[in-house]
Coordinates of C-alpha atoms and ligand atoms in Angstrom, one line a residue:
Chain M
M21 CA 0.0 0.0 0.0
I22 CA 1.5 3.3 -1.0
E23 CA 1.3 5.9 1.8
E24 CA 2.3 9.5 2.1
V25 CA 4.4 10.1 5.2
F26 CA 5.2 13.8 4.8
S27 CA 3.9 16.6 2.7
V28 CA 4.6 20.2 2.5
K29 CA 3.2 22.8 0.0
L30 CA 5.7 24.4 -2.3
P31 CA 5.4 28.0 -3.4
V32 CA 3.9 27.5 -6.9
E33 CA 1.3 24.8 -7.4
E34 CA 3.0 21.8 -6.1
T35 CA 3.3 19.7 -3.0
L36 CA 6.4 17.9 -1.9
K37 CA 5.5 14.4 -0.7
L38 CA 7.5 11.6 0.8
K39 CA 6.0 8.2 0.1
R40 CA 6.5 4.7 1.2
N41 CA 5.2 1.3 0.0
R42 CA 4.1 -0.8 2.9
F43 CA 3.7 -4.6 2.9
N44 CA 2.3 -6.4 5.9
P45 CA 0.6 -9.7 6.9
P46 CA -3.1 -9.7 7.5
D47 CA -2.7 -9.7 11.2
I48 CA -0.1 -7.6 13.0
T49 CA 0.8 -8.4 16.6
K50 CA 3.3 -6.8 19.0
S51 CA 5.9 -9.4 18.0
T52 CA 5.5 -8.6 14.3
K53 CA 8.9 -7.5 13.1
R54 CA 9.3 -4.3 10.9
I55 CA 12.0 -3.3 8.5
S56 CA 12.5 0.0 6.7
I57 CA 14.4 0.2 3.4
V58 CA 15.4 3.8 2.8
T59 CA 17.2 5.4 -0.2
G60 CA 17.4 8.6 -2.3
T61 CA 18.5 10.8 0.6
H62 CA 21.2 12.0 -1.8
G63 CA 19.5 13.0 -5.0
D64 CA 22.4 12.0 -7.2
E65 CA 22.6 8.4 -5.9
L66 CA 20.3 6.1 -7.8
E67 CA 21.6 2.5 -7.2
G68 CA 18.9 2.1 -4.5
Q69 CA 16.1 2.8 -7.0
Y70 CA 16.6 -0.6 -8.7
V71 CA 16.9 -2.4 -5.4
C72 CA 13.5 -0.9 -4.3
Y73 CA 12.0 -2.0 -7.5
L74 CA 13.3 -5.6 -7.2
L75 CA 12.2 -5.9 -3.6
I76 CA 8.7 -4.5 -4.2
K77 CA 8.3 -6.8 -7.3
W78 CA 9.1 -9.8 -5.1
L79 CA 6.8 -8.7 -2.3
R80 CA 3.9 -8.2 -4.8
E81 CA 4.5 -11.6 -6.3
N82 CA 4.8 -13.4 -2.9
P83 CA 2.1 -11.9 -0.7
K84 CA 1.6 -15.1 1.3
K85 CA 5.2 -15.2 2.3
I86 CA 5.1 -11.8 4.1
K87 CA 5.2 -12.3 7.9
G88 CA 6.4 -8.9 9.0
I89 CA 6.1 -5.2 8.0
V90 CA 8.2 -4.1 5.1
D91 CA 8.3 -0.3 4.5
I92 CA 10.2 0.8 1.4
Y93 CA 11.0 4.5 0.9
P94 CA 12.7 5.0 -2.5
S95 CA 12.9 8.7 -2.5
M96 CA 13.7 10.7 0.6
N97 CA 14.8 13.7 -1.5
P98 CA 12.4 13.8 -4.4
M99 CA 13.4 17.2 -5.8
G100 CA 17.0 16.2 -5.6
I101 CA 16.4 13.0 -7.5
D102 CA 14.6 14.9 -10.2
S103 CA 17.3 17.5 -10.7
I104 CA 20.5 15.5 -10.2
S105 CA 21.1 17.4 -7.0
R106 CA 22.9 15.6 -4.2
N107 CA 21.6 18.2 -1.7
F108 CA 18.1 19.3 -0.8
P109 CA 17.3 21.8 -3.6
F110 CA 16.5 25.4 -2.8
Y111 CA 18.3 25.2 0.5
D112 CA 21.4 23.4 -0.8
V113 CA 21.6 21.3 2.3
D114 CA 22.9 17.8 2.7
L115 CA 19.9 15.9 4.1
N116 CA 22.2 13.2 5.5
R117 CA 23.9 15.9 7.6
S118 CA 20.6 17.2 9.0
F119 CA 19.5 14.4 11.2
P120 CA 17.8 13.9 13.7
G121 CA 16.3 17.2 12.6
H122 CA 13.7 19.4 14.3
T123 CA 10.3 20.8 13.6
A124 CA 11.5 24.4 14.6
D125 CA 14.5 24.3 12.2
F126 CA 14.6 25.0 8.5
L127 CA 12.8 22.8 6.0
P128 CA 15.5 20.2 5.3
A129 CA 15.8 19.6 9.1
Q130 CA 12.0 19.2 9.2
V131 CA 12.2 16.6 6.5
A132 CA 14.9 14.8 8.4
N133 CA 12.7 14.9 11.5
A134 CA 9.7 13.6 9.6
I135 CA 11.8 10.7 8.3
V136 CA 13.0 9.8 11.8
E137 CA 9.5 10.0 13.1
T138 CA 8.1 7.7 10.5
V139 CA 10.9 5.1 10.5
K140 CA 11.0 5.1 14.3
G141 CA 9.8 1.8 15.8
S142 CA 11.2 -0.3 13.0
D143 CA 13.4 -3.2 14.3
F144 CA 15.8 -2.8 11.3
A145 CA 16.6 -0.2 8.7
I146 CA 18.8 -0.4 5.6
D147 CA 20.0 2.9 4.1
I148 CA 21.2 2.5 0.6
H149 CA 23.7 5.0 -0.9
A150 CA 25.6 5.0 -4.1
S151 CA 28.9 6.6 -3.1
N152 CA 28.8 9.8 -5.1
I153 CA 29.6 10.9 -8.7
F154 CA 33.3 10.9 -7.9
L155 CA 33.9 7.4 -6.7
K156 CA 32.9 3.9 -7.7
E157 CA 32.5 1.5 -4.8
L158 CA 32.4 -2.2 -4.4
P159 CA 29.2 -3.0 -2.4
Q160 CA 29.9 -2.6 1.2
I161 CA 28.3 -2.0 4.6
R162 CA 29.7 0.8 6.7
I163 CA 29.4 0.4 10.5
S164 CA 30.9 2.7 13.1
R165 CA 33.1 0.9 15.6
S166 CA 30.8 1.6 18.6
N167 CA 28.0 -0.3 16.8
A168 CA 30.1 -3.1 15.5
H169 CA 29.2 -5.7 18.1
D170 CA 25.5 -5.4 17.3
L171 CA 25.6 -4.7 13.6
V172 CA 28.3 -6.9 12.1
P173 CA 26.4 -10.1 12.7
L174 CA 23.4 -8.6 11.0
A175 CA 25.4 -7.2 8.1
E176 CA 26.8 -10.7 7.4
K177 CA 23.3 -11.8 6.5
L178 CA 23.2 -9.5 3.6
G179 CA 25.9 -11.5 1.8
I180 CA 27.5 -8.3 0.6
D181 CA 31.1 -8.1 -0.5
F182 CA 32.5 -6.5 2.5
I183 CA 31.9 -4.9 5.8
W184 CA 33.8 -1.8 6.7
V185 CA 34.0 -1.0 10.4
H186 CA 35.3 2.5 10.7
D187 CA 36.1 4.9 13.5
A188 CA 33.3 7.4 13.8
V189 CA 33.7 11.1 13.1
T190 CA 31.5 13.4 15.2
V191 CA 29.9 14.9 12.1
L192 CA 28.4 11.5 11.3
E193 CA 26.2 12.0 14.3
S194 CA 24.1 14.0 11.9
T195 CA 23.3 11.0 9.6
F196 CA 20.1 9.0 9.3
S197 CA 21.9 5.8 10.4
H198 CA 23.2 7.4 13.6
A199 CA 19.8 8.9 14.4
L200 CA 18.0 5.6 14.0
N201 CA 20.7 3.5 15.7
S202 CA 20.5 5.8 18.7
I203 CA 16.8 5.2 19.1
G204 CA 17.0 1.5 18.9
T205 CA 16.5 0.7 15.2
K206 CA 19.4 -1.4 14.1
T207 CA 20.4 0.4 10.9
L208 CA 22.9 -0.6 8.3
V209 CA 24.4 1.7 5.6
V210 CA 25.1 0.2 2.2
E211 CA 27.4 2.0 -0.2
M212 CA 27.7 0.7 -3.7
G213 CA 28.3 1.6 -7.3
V214 CA 28.6 5.2 -8.4
G215 CA 26.5 8.3 -8.4
M216 CA 24.0 9.0 -11.3
R217 CA 24.2 5.3 -12.5
I218 CA 22.6 2.0 -11.8
T219 CA 24.8 -1.1 -11.7
K220 CA 22.3 -4.0 -12.3
E221 CA 24.5 -6.7 -10.9
Y222 CA 25.0 -4.9 -7.6
G223 CA 21.3 -4.1 -7.3
E224 CA 20.3 -7.7 -7.9
N225 CA 22.8 -9.0 -5.4
L226 CA 21.7 -6.6 -2.7
A227 CA 18.0 -7.3 -3.3
K228 CA 18.8 -11.0 -2.9
G229 CA 20.8 -10.2 0.3
I230 CA 18.0 -8.1 1.8
L231 CA 15.5 -10.9 1.1
N232 CA 17.9 -13.2 2.9
F233 CA 18.2 -10.8 5.8
M234 CA 14.4 -10.6 6.0
A235 CA 14.1 -14.4 6.0
Y236 CA 16.6 -14.5 8.8
A237 CA 14.7 -11.9 10.8
G238 CA 11.4 -13.7 10.3
I239 CA 9.9 -10.9 8.2
I240 CA 9.4 -13.1 5.1
D241 CA 8.8 -16.8 5.0
E242 CA 11.5 -18.0 2.6
P243 CA 14.3 -20.5 3.1
M244 CA 17.5 -18.7 3.7
H245 CA 20.1 -18.9 0.9
P246 CA 23.6 -19.7 1.9
C247 CA 25.3 -16.4 2.5
K248 CA 28.2 -15.3 0.3
T249 CA 31.1 -14.7 2.6
S250 CA 31.9 -11.1 3.3
V251 CA 35.3 -9.7 4.1
S252 CA 35.7 -7.4 7.1
T253 CA 38.0 -4.6 8.1
Q254 CA 37.7 -5.6 11.7
N255 CA 41.2 -7.0 11.7
S256 CA 42.7 -5.4 8.7
S257 CA 43.1 -1.8 7.6
V258 CA 42.0 0.4 4.7
H259 CA 44.6 2.6 2.9
F260 CA 43.5 5.8 1.2
I261 CA 45.2 7.0 -1.9
N262 CA 44.8 10.8 -2.5
A263 CA 46.1 12.9 -5.3
S264 CA 49.2 15.0 -4.4
D265 CA 48.7 17.2 -7.4
A266 CA 45.9 18.6 -9.6
G267 CA 45.3 17.1 -13.0
I268 CA 43.3 14.4 -14.9
F269 CA 43.2 11.0 -13.3
I270 CA 43.6 8.0 -15.7
P271 CA 43.1 4.7 -13.8
T272 CA 45.1 1.7 -15.0
L273 CA 43.0 -0.9 -13.1
E274 CA 39.4 -1.8 -12.9
H275 CA 38.1 -1.8 -9.4
N276 CA 37.3 -5.0 -7.4
V277 CA 40.7 -6.6 -8.1
M278 CA 43.5 -7.8 -5.9
V279 CA 46.6 -5.6 -6.2
K280 CA 50.2 -6.1 -5.2
K281 CA 52.3 -3.6 -3.3
G282 CA 54.0 -1.2 -5.7
E283 CA 51.5 -2.1 -8.6
K284 CA 50.4 0.9 -10.6
L285 CA 46.9 2.1 -9.9
G286 CA 46.8 5.0 -12.3
E287 CA 48.3 8.3 -13.4
I288 CA 47.6 12.0 -13.0
I289 CA 48.3 13.7 -16.3
D290 CA 48.5 17.3 -17.4
P291 CA 46.6 17.7 -20.7
L292 CA 48.2 21.1 -21.5
E293 CA 51.9 20.2 -20.8
G294 CA 51.5 16.6 -22.0
V295 CA 53.3 15.1 -19.0
I296 CA 52.6 12.7 -16.2
K297 CA 52.4 14.6 -13.0
E298 CA 52.0 11.7 -10.6
S299 CA 52.1 7.9 -10.8
L300 CA 50.0 6.2 -8.2
L301 CA 51.3 3.0 -6.7
S302 CA 49.6 0.6 -4.3
P303 CA 51.0 1.0 -0.8
C304 CA 50.1 -2.6 0.1
D305 CA 48.8 -6.0 -1.1
G306 CA 45.0 -6.0 -1.0
L307 CA 41.6 -5.5 -2.5
L308 CA 41.0 -2.3 -4.6
F309 CA 37.4 -1.6 -3.5
T310 CA 37.1 2.1 -4.4
I311 CA 38.3 3.8 -7.5
R312 CA 37.8 7.4 -8.7
E313 CA 35.3 7.6 -11.5
Y314 CA 35.4 11.4 -12.1
P315 CA 38.7 12.4 -13.8
V316 CA 39.3 15.9 -12.7
V317 CA 41.3 16.1 -9.4
Y318 CA 42.8 18.6 -7.1
E319 CA 45.4 18.0 -4.5
G320 CA 43.7 15.8 -1.9
S321 CA 41.1 14.2 -4.2
L322 CA 40.5 10.6 -3.2
L323 CA 41.6 8.3 -6.0
A324 CA 41.4 4.8 -4.5
R325 CA 40.9 2.8 -1.3
I326 CA 42.6 -0.5 -0.7
L327 CA 41.7 -3.1 1.9
E328 CA 44.9 -4.6 3.1
N329 CA 45.0 -8.4 3.6
P330 CA 41.3 -8.9 3.5
C331 CA 40.1 -11.4 6.1
E332 CA 36.8 -13.3 5.9
V333 CA 34.0 -12.8 8.3
N334 CA 32.9 -16.0 10.0
E335 CA 29.7 -17.5 8.8
Chain I
M11 CA 51.4 45.5 7.2
R12 CA 52.8 42.3 5.8
E13 CA 50.9 40.4 3.2
E14 CA 51.4 36.6 2.9
I15 CA 50.0 33.5 1.4
L16 CA 48.7 31.2 4.2
C17 CA 47.6 28.4 2.0
E18 CA 47.9 27.5 -1.6
I19 CA 46.4 24.6 -3.6
T20 CA 46.9 24.1 -7.3
S21 CA 44.3 23.5 -10.0
L22 CA 44.3 21.8 -13.4
S23 CA 43.0 24.7 -15.3
R24 CA 42.8 27.7 -13.0
E25 CA 45.3 29.8 -11.1
P26 CA 46.1 28.2 -7.8
L27 CA 43.7 28.9 -4.9
R28 CA 45.5 31.3 -2.6
I29 CA 44.4 32.3 0.9
K30 CA 46.0 35.6 1.7
G31 CA 46.6 36.9 5.2
F32 CA 47.4 40.5 6.2
R33 CA 49.5 40.8 9.4
F34 CA 49.7 43.9 11.5
G35 CA 52.0 44.9 14.4
T36 CA 55.7 44.4 15.1
P37 CA 57.1 41.1 13.8
N38 CA 57.3 38.4 16.5
S39 CA 55.1 40.2 19.0
K40 CA 52.4 38.3 20.9
P41 CA 49.7 36.9 18.6
S42 CA 46.7 38.8 19.9
C43 CA 43.8 38.4 17.5
V44 CA 43.0 36.7 14.2
I45 CA 40.0 37.8 12.2
V46 CA 38.8 35.4 9.5
G47 CA 36.5 36.6 6.8
P48 CA 34.0 34.4 5.0
L49 CA 34.5 30.7 4.4
T50 CA 31.7 30.5 1.9
G51 CA 31.6 32.3 -1.5
T52 CA 28.3 34.1 -1.1
A53 CA 29.0 35.9 2.1
I54 CA 29.5 39.3 0.5
D55 CA 28.8 41.4 3.6
Q56 CA 31.5 39.6 5.4
L57 CA 34.0 40.1 2.6
W58 CA 33.2 43.8 2.6
V59 CA 33.8 44.1 6.3
A60 CA 37.0 42.1 6.2
S61 CA 38.5 44.1 3.3
R62 CA 37.6 47.4 5.0
L63 CA 39.2 46.2 8.2
V64 CA 42.5 45.5 6.3
R65 CA 42.3 49.0 4.8
F66 CA 41.6 50.6 8.2
L67 CA 44.4 48.8 10.0
R68 CA 46.8 49.6 7.2
Q69 CA 46.0 53.3 7.2
Q70 CA 46.2 53.6 11.0
E71 CA 49.4 51.7 11.2
L72 CA 51.0 53.8 8.5
E73 CA 50.2 56.9 10.5
N74 CA 51.2 55.5 13.8
P75 CA 53.5 52.4 13.8
A76 CA 52.6 51.8 17.5
F77 CA 48.9 51.6 16.7
I78 CA 48.8 47.8 17.0
K79 CA 49.6 46.1 20.3
G80 CA 50.7 42.6 19.7
E81 CA 50.0 41.0 16.4
I82 CA 46.7 41.0 14.4
L83 CA 46.1 38.8 11.4
V84 CA 43.2 39.3 9.0
V85 CA 42.2 36.7 6.5
P86 CA 39.6 38.4 4.3
A87 CA 38.5 35.4 2.2
V88 CA 39.1 31.7 2.6
N89 CA 37.4 30.6 -0.6
P90 CA 38.2 32.8 -3.6
Y91 CA 37.3 30.1 -6.1
S92 CA 33.7 30.1 -4.9
F93 CA 33.4 33.9 -4.8
N94 CA 34.6 34.0 -8.4
M95 CA 31.9 31.6 -9.4
G96 CA 29.0 32.8 -7.3
K97 CA 28.9 29.6 -5.4
S98 CA 28.7 29.0 -1.6
F99 CA 30.9 25.9 -1.3
W100 CA 33.9 24.2 -2.9
P101 CA 33.2 24.3 -6.6
M102 CA 34.0 20.7 -7.4
D103 CA 32.3 18.6 -4.7
N104 CA 30.2 21.3 -3.0
T105 CA 31.8 20.6 0.4
D106 CA 31.8 23.4 3.1
I107 CA 35.3 24.3 4.3
D108 CA 33.6 25.4 7.6
A109 CA 32.7 21.7 8.2
M110 CA 36.3 20.5 7.9
F111 CA 38.1 21.8 11.0
P112 CA 40.5 21.1 12.5
G113 CA 41.4 19.7 9.1
Y114 CA 43.4 16.7 7.9
D115 CA 46.6 17.2 5.9
K116 CA 46.3 13.8 4.3
G117 CA 42.6 14.0 3.6
E118 CA 40.5 15.5 0.8
S119 CA 41.0 18.9 -0.7
T120 CA 38.8 20.9 1.6
Q121 CA 40.2 19.0 4.6
R122 CA 43.7 19.9 3.5
I123 CA 42.7 23.6 3.0
A124 CA 41.3 23.6 6.5
A125 CA 44.4 21.9 8.0
K126 CA 46.8 24.3 6.2
L127 CA 44.8 27.3 7.3
F128 CA 44.2 26.1 10.9
E129 CA 47.9 25.6 11.5
K130 CA 48.5 29.3 10.7
I131 CA 45.7 30.7 12.7
N132 CA 45.2 28.6 15.9
H133 CA 47.7 30.2 18.3
F134 CA 46.1 33.7 18.8
E135 CA 44.6 34.7 22.1
Y136 CA 41.3 36.0 20.4
A137 CA 39.8 34.6 17.3
V138 CA 36.8 35.9 15.3
V139 CA 35.2 34.5 12.2
L140 CA 32.7 36.5 10.1
E141 CA 29.7 34.3 9.0
A142 CA 26.6 34.7 7.0
R143 CA 23.6 32.6 8.0
K144 CA 23.5 29.2 6.4
D145 CA 19.8 29.2 5.7
R146 CA 17.8 31.6 3.5
A147 CA 17.5 34.4 6.0
E148 CA 18.5 37.9 6.8
C149 CA 19.5 38.7 10.4
I150 CA 20.6 41.4 12.7
P151 CA 24.3 41.3 13.5
Y152 CA 25.0 39.2 16.6
V153 CA 27.8 37.3 18.3
K154 CA 27.6 33.5 18.5
V155 CA 29.5 31.8 21.4
L156 CA 29.5 28.0 21.5
K157 CA 29.2 26.2 24.8
T158 CA 32.2 24.0 24.8
G159 CA 33.3 24.3 28.4
Y160 CA 36.2 26.6 27.4
E161 CA 34.2 29.6 26.5
D162 CA 33.9 33.0 28.2
V163 CA 30.6 34.4 27.1
N164 CA 31.2 37.7 28.9
E165 CA 34.2 38.5 26.7
A166 CA 31.7 38.8 23.8
Q167 CA 30.2 41.9 25.4
A168 CA 33.3 43.9 24.2
F169 CA 31.9 43.8 20.7
G170 CA 29.0 46.0 21.9
L171 CA 26.4 44.3 19.7
D172 CA 22.9 44.0 21.0
F173 CA 22.7 40.2 21.3
I174 CA 25.1 37.3 22.1
H175 CA 23.7 33.9 21.2
Y176 CA 25.1 31.4 23.7
K177 CA 24.6 28.2 21.8
E178 CA 24.7 24.5 22.6
P179 CA 26.9 23.0 19.8
T180 CA 25.3 20.6 17.3
P181 CA 27.3 17.7 15.6
S182 CA 27.9 20.0 12.7
D183 CA 29.2 22.8 14.9
T184 CA 32.0 20.5 16.2
V185 CA 33.7 20.7 12.8
S186 CA 33.4 24.5 12.5
L187 CA 36.4 26.9 12.8
N188 CA 34.8 28.6 15.8
Y189 CA 34.4 25.4 17.8
N190 CA 37.9 24.1 17.0
W191 CA 39.6 27.4 17.9
Q192 CA 38.0 27.2 21.3
I193 CA 39.1 23.6 21.8
W194 CA 42.7 24.8 21.0
N195 CA 42.5 27.5 23.6
A196 CA 41.6 30.6 21.7
K197 CA 38.7 32.8 22.9
S198 CA 36.6 32.5 19.8
F199 CA 33.5 34.2 18.5
S200 CA 31.4 34.2 15.3
I201 CA 29.8 37.4 14.2
I202 CA 26.8 36.6 12.1
S203 CA 25.0 39.2 10.0
G204 CA 23.3 40.1 6.8
K205 CA 22.1 38.1 3.9
K206 CA 23.9 35.9 1.4
G207 CA 24.7 37.3 -2.0
T208 CA 24.0 41.0 -1.2
L209 CA 25.8 43.9 0.3
R210 CA 24.0 45.4 3.3
K211 CA 26.0 48.4 4.1
I212 CA 24.2 49.5 7.3
E213 CA 24.5 46.1 9.0
S214 CA 28.0 45.7 7.7
T215 CA 29.1 49.0 9.2
K216 CA 27.7 47.7 12.6
V217 CA 29.9 44.6 12.3
F218 CA 32.9 46.7 11.3
D219 CA 32.4 49.0 14.2
A220 CA 32.0 46.0 16.5
L221 CA 35.3 44.6 15.4
I222 CA 37.1 48.0 16.0
R223 CA 35.4 48.4 19.4
F224 CA 36.5 44.8 20.4
L225 CA 40.1 45.4 19.4
S226 CA 40.1 48.7 21.2
K227 CA 38.5 47.5 24.4
K228 CA 40.8 44.5 24.6
G229 CA 43.8 46.9 24.2
M230 CA 44.9 45.5 20.9
I231 CA 44.7 48.8 19.0
D232 CA 45.3 52.3 20.2
Y233 CA 42.0 53.8 19.2
A234 CA 39.0 55.5 20.9
A235 CA 35.8 53.7 19.8
F236 CA 32.3 54.6 20.7
E237 CA 30.5 52.5 23.4
G238 CA 28.2 49.9 22.1
A239 CA 25.3 48.0 23.6
V240 CA 25.6 46.0 26.8
G241 CA 25.2 42.7 24.9
N242 CA 22.2 40.7 26.0
V243 CA 23.1 37.0 26.4
I244 CA 20.4 34.8 25.0
T245 CA 19.9 31.1 24.5
S246 CA 17.6 29.0 22.3
E247 CA 14.9 29.3 25.0
D248 CA 14.7 33.0 24.4
M249 CA 13.9 32.6 20.7
E250 CA 10.5 32.2 19.3
V251 CA 10.4 30.4 15.9
V252 CA 7.6 31.7 13.7
K253 CA 6.7 29.4 10.8
S254 CA 4.6 29.9 7.7
N255 CA 1.4 27.8 7.4
A256 CA 0.9 28.5 3.7
A257 CA 3.2 28.4 0.7
G258 CA 3.4 31.0 -2.0
L259 CA 4.6 34.6 -2.5
F260 CA 6.0 36.0 0.7
D261 CA 5.6 39.7 1.5
A262 CA 7.4 40.6 4.7
L263 CA 6.0 43.6 6.6
A264 CA 8.4 43.7 9.5
P265 CA 12.1 44.3 9.0
I266 CA 14.9 42.7 11.0
G267 CA 15.6 44.7 14.2
E268 CA 12.0 45.8 14.6
H269 CA 10.5 45.7 18.0
V270 CA 7.2 43.9 17.5
V271 CA 4.2 43.4 19.8
H272 CA 2.0 40.3 20.2
G273 CA -0.6 40.2 17.4
Q274 CA 1.3 42.5 15.0
P275 CA 1.2 41.4 11.3
L276 CA 4.7 40.3 10.3
A277 CA 4.1 39.1 6.7
R278 CA 1.5 38.1 4.2
I279 CA 1.6 35.0 2.0
Y280 CA -0.4 35.1 -1.3
N281 CA -1.3 32.3 -3.7
A282 CA 1.3 32.5 -6.4
L283 CA -1.2 32.0 -9.3
D284 CA -4.4 33.7 -8.3
G285 CA -3.1 36.3 -5.8
S286 CA -5.5 35.4 -3.0
L287 CA -4.3 36.1 0.5
L288 CA -3.5 32.7 2.1
Q289 CA -2.1 33.8 5.5
T290 CA -1.1 36.8 7.5
I291 CA 1.7 35.8 9.8
I292 CA 1.1 37.3 13.2
A293 CA 3.7 37.9 15.9
P294 CA 3.1 35.4 18.7
C295 CA 4.9 37.4 21.3
E296 CA 6.6 40.7 22.0
G297 CA 10.3 41.1 21.1
I298 CA 12.9 41.9 18.5
V299 CA 12.8 40.4 15.0
S300 CA 16.3 38.9 14.8
C301 CA 15.9 36.9 11.7
K302 CA 13.7 37.1 8.7
Y303 CA 13.2 34.7 5.8
D304 CA 14.9 36.4 2.8
Y305 CA 13.3 35.1 -0.4
P306 CA 10.0 36.1 -2.0
L307 CA 8.8 32.5 -2.5
I308 CA 8.2 30.5 0.6
F309 CA 7.5 26.8 1.4
Q310 CA 4.8 25.7 3.8
N311 CA 6.3 25.4 7.3
A312 CA 9.4 27.3 6.5
V313 CA 10.9 29.4 9.3
A314 CA 9.6 32.8 8.4
F315 CA 10.9 34.8 11.4
R316 CA 12.8 34.4 14.7
I317 CA 11.9 36.7 17.5
I318 CA 14.0 37.3 20.6
K319 CA 11.3 37.3 23.2
L320 CA 11.0 40.2 25.6
E321 CA 8.9 38.4 28.2
K322 CA 10.7 35.6 29.9
Ligands
ZN409 ZN1 24.8 9.1 -0.2

């Protein structure tokens, strides 16, 4: 059932509406589990659109197998999605830095507040992002260290390539996942693919993983598929490779490959002088899981991330 | 006056981004005050104030070399690239430099800019940053002091502005320049004023005068400034947020700084197509309009005004 969860009138003949599609069994009791799938907070990240489509298609085709409440929110920033705008248009504010929000604050913060109020009470939430237009990412779940104990075992059920446990930065307290985790909804953040694009294979795998997760959580009645093993950063480290000069980045490698220490990752070239300004070499053996997609770089631009000595998460 | 480049970062196709600093006082004297102009490229009022401050200090110092006590550093603009493109944030990835402090010298471009700049400006006794409001609003000039445990809110009274907002930091405040100065032991303040993208000379003059008064009162310049206001310390509880119920064309009736009484009309909102009156926004309390929504089209539930309440 499609429901409107927030609406606000816009100045000229339009209403901004946030919508969800809810699936639930005929009778709901106190023990009925609820999951919320949220995406489109950043208007330039579209990978989650395909995942929502696949999940809803499955739920429509298998109504008898639905044992819990499934809420799917494809578009948390509708004007952003329609205008290739990462931020909330008009205010130019990053919605995912505006949580938990407040009704007495400016509109993006009111939208954030409305999202929290409506998702609140879910047992689980999955927030799907698509990196940004600059970086292409292997599907991964990001978990801040303080939540690792609770969330890593859940993340494994998604059968996603890898789980990145990171040290939290205070600014991340303004994200959707922090807001929901701090009120008791176990929330996982997925990053995959690249901004403004849909990677079908990633979408299909994640949709399968979410169904698997829902079967595990008793939200759908479906035998669990064996989980693809994920790698974790719990006991290994991530190396960042940033540009030390401005120029055009030409990668030499595709992402999602194992690299050797000293192997060339790419070059920064100067199209006016016709010279190579910097050669980027891998600082370690490991998995190249992030690669820059957008060629123009400044000093500091992130070019790649490598997971050193990936170790498998126990099944 | 000594002019120097505090931070430089190269570009593929443009001239390098250079952040310039103007240093006053005898070399190697005690670092007394740093004043940083706008970190965003649409804060024109703040750029105007900072550049006039450089001119004023230069002229005074030329006339009287002992004019400056200690050392004063003015950084008029942190983000020339954005100014030159009419953008608020870093042109390529739209990140806000004022959300990157204390910075990270191995991080992304704006983190590196913040790190390079912070290293040059974090050892002064007093530190002031000039800010425009982040939302679409126009406001009276006021001082913002963040509650970090290291602050001294009474010091802000030396600016002589009417109001001092004593604010509980949010997660995003913790990565601002103001907050990080305080953590690194500077007595730090933001002065917030005006409206993005315009030049408001009357409010800007108040900010300029406040800076001169502050430097004079703290004995950092040899100058007789006029007395200002006492500086009322207010917190979020003293603020009344007035929202719109309707959406449409927004016609504000009350200007910022106006003393309004309960029941007074503050603005009208009209249907954008047929012109019918949809709402008259009424003041819910007596007080001073500190902040007014600044765009002629308004969303439903937008914050239209903030009033500093008179009754407690
Ligand atoms: Zn995102």
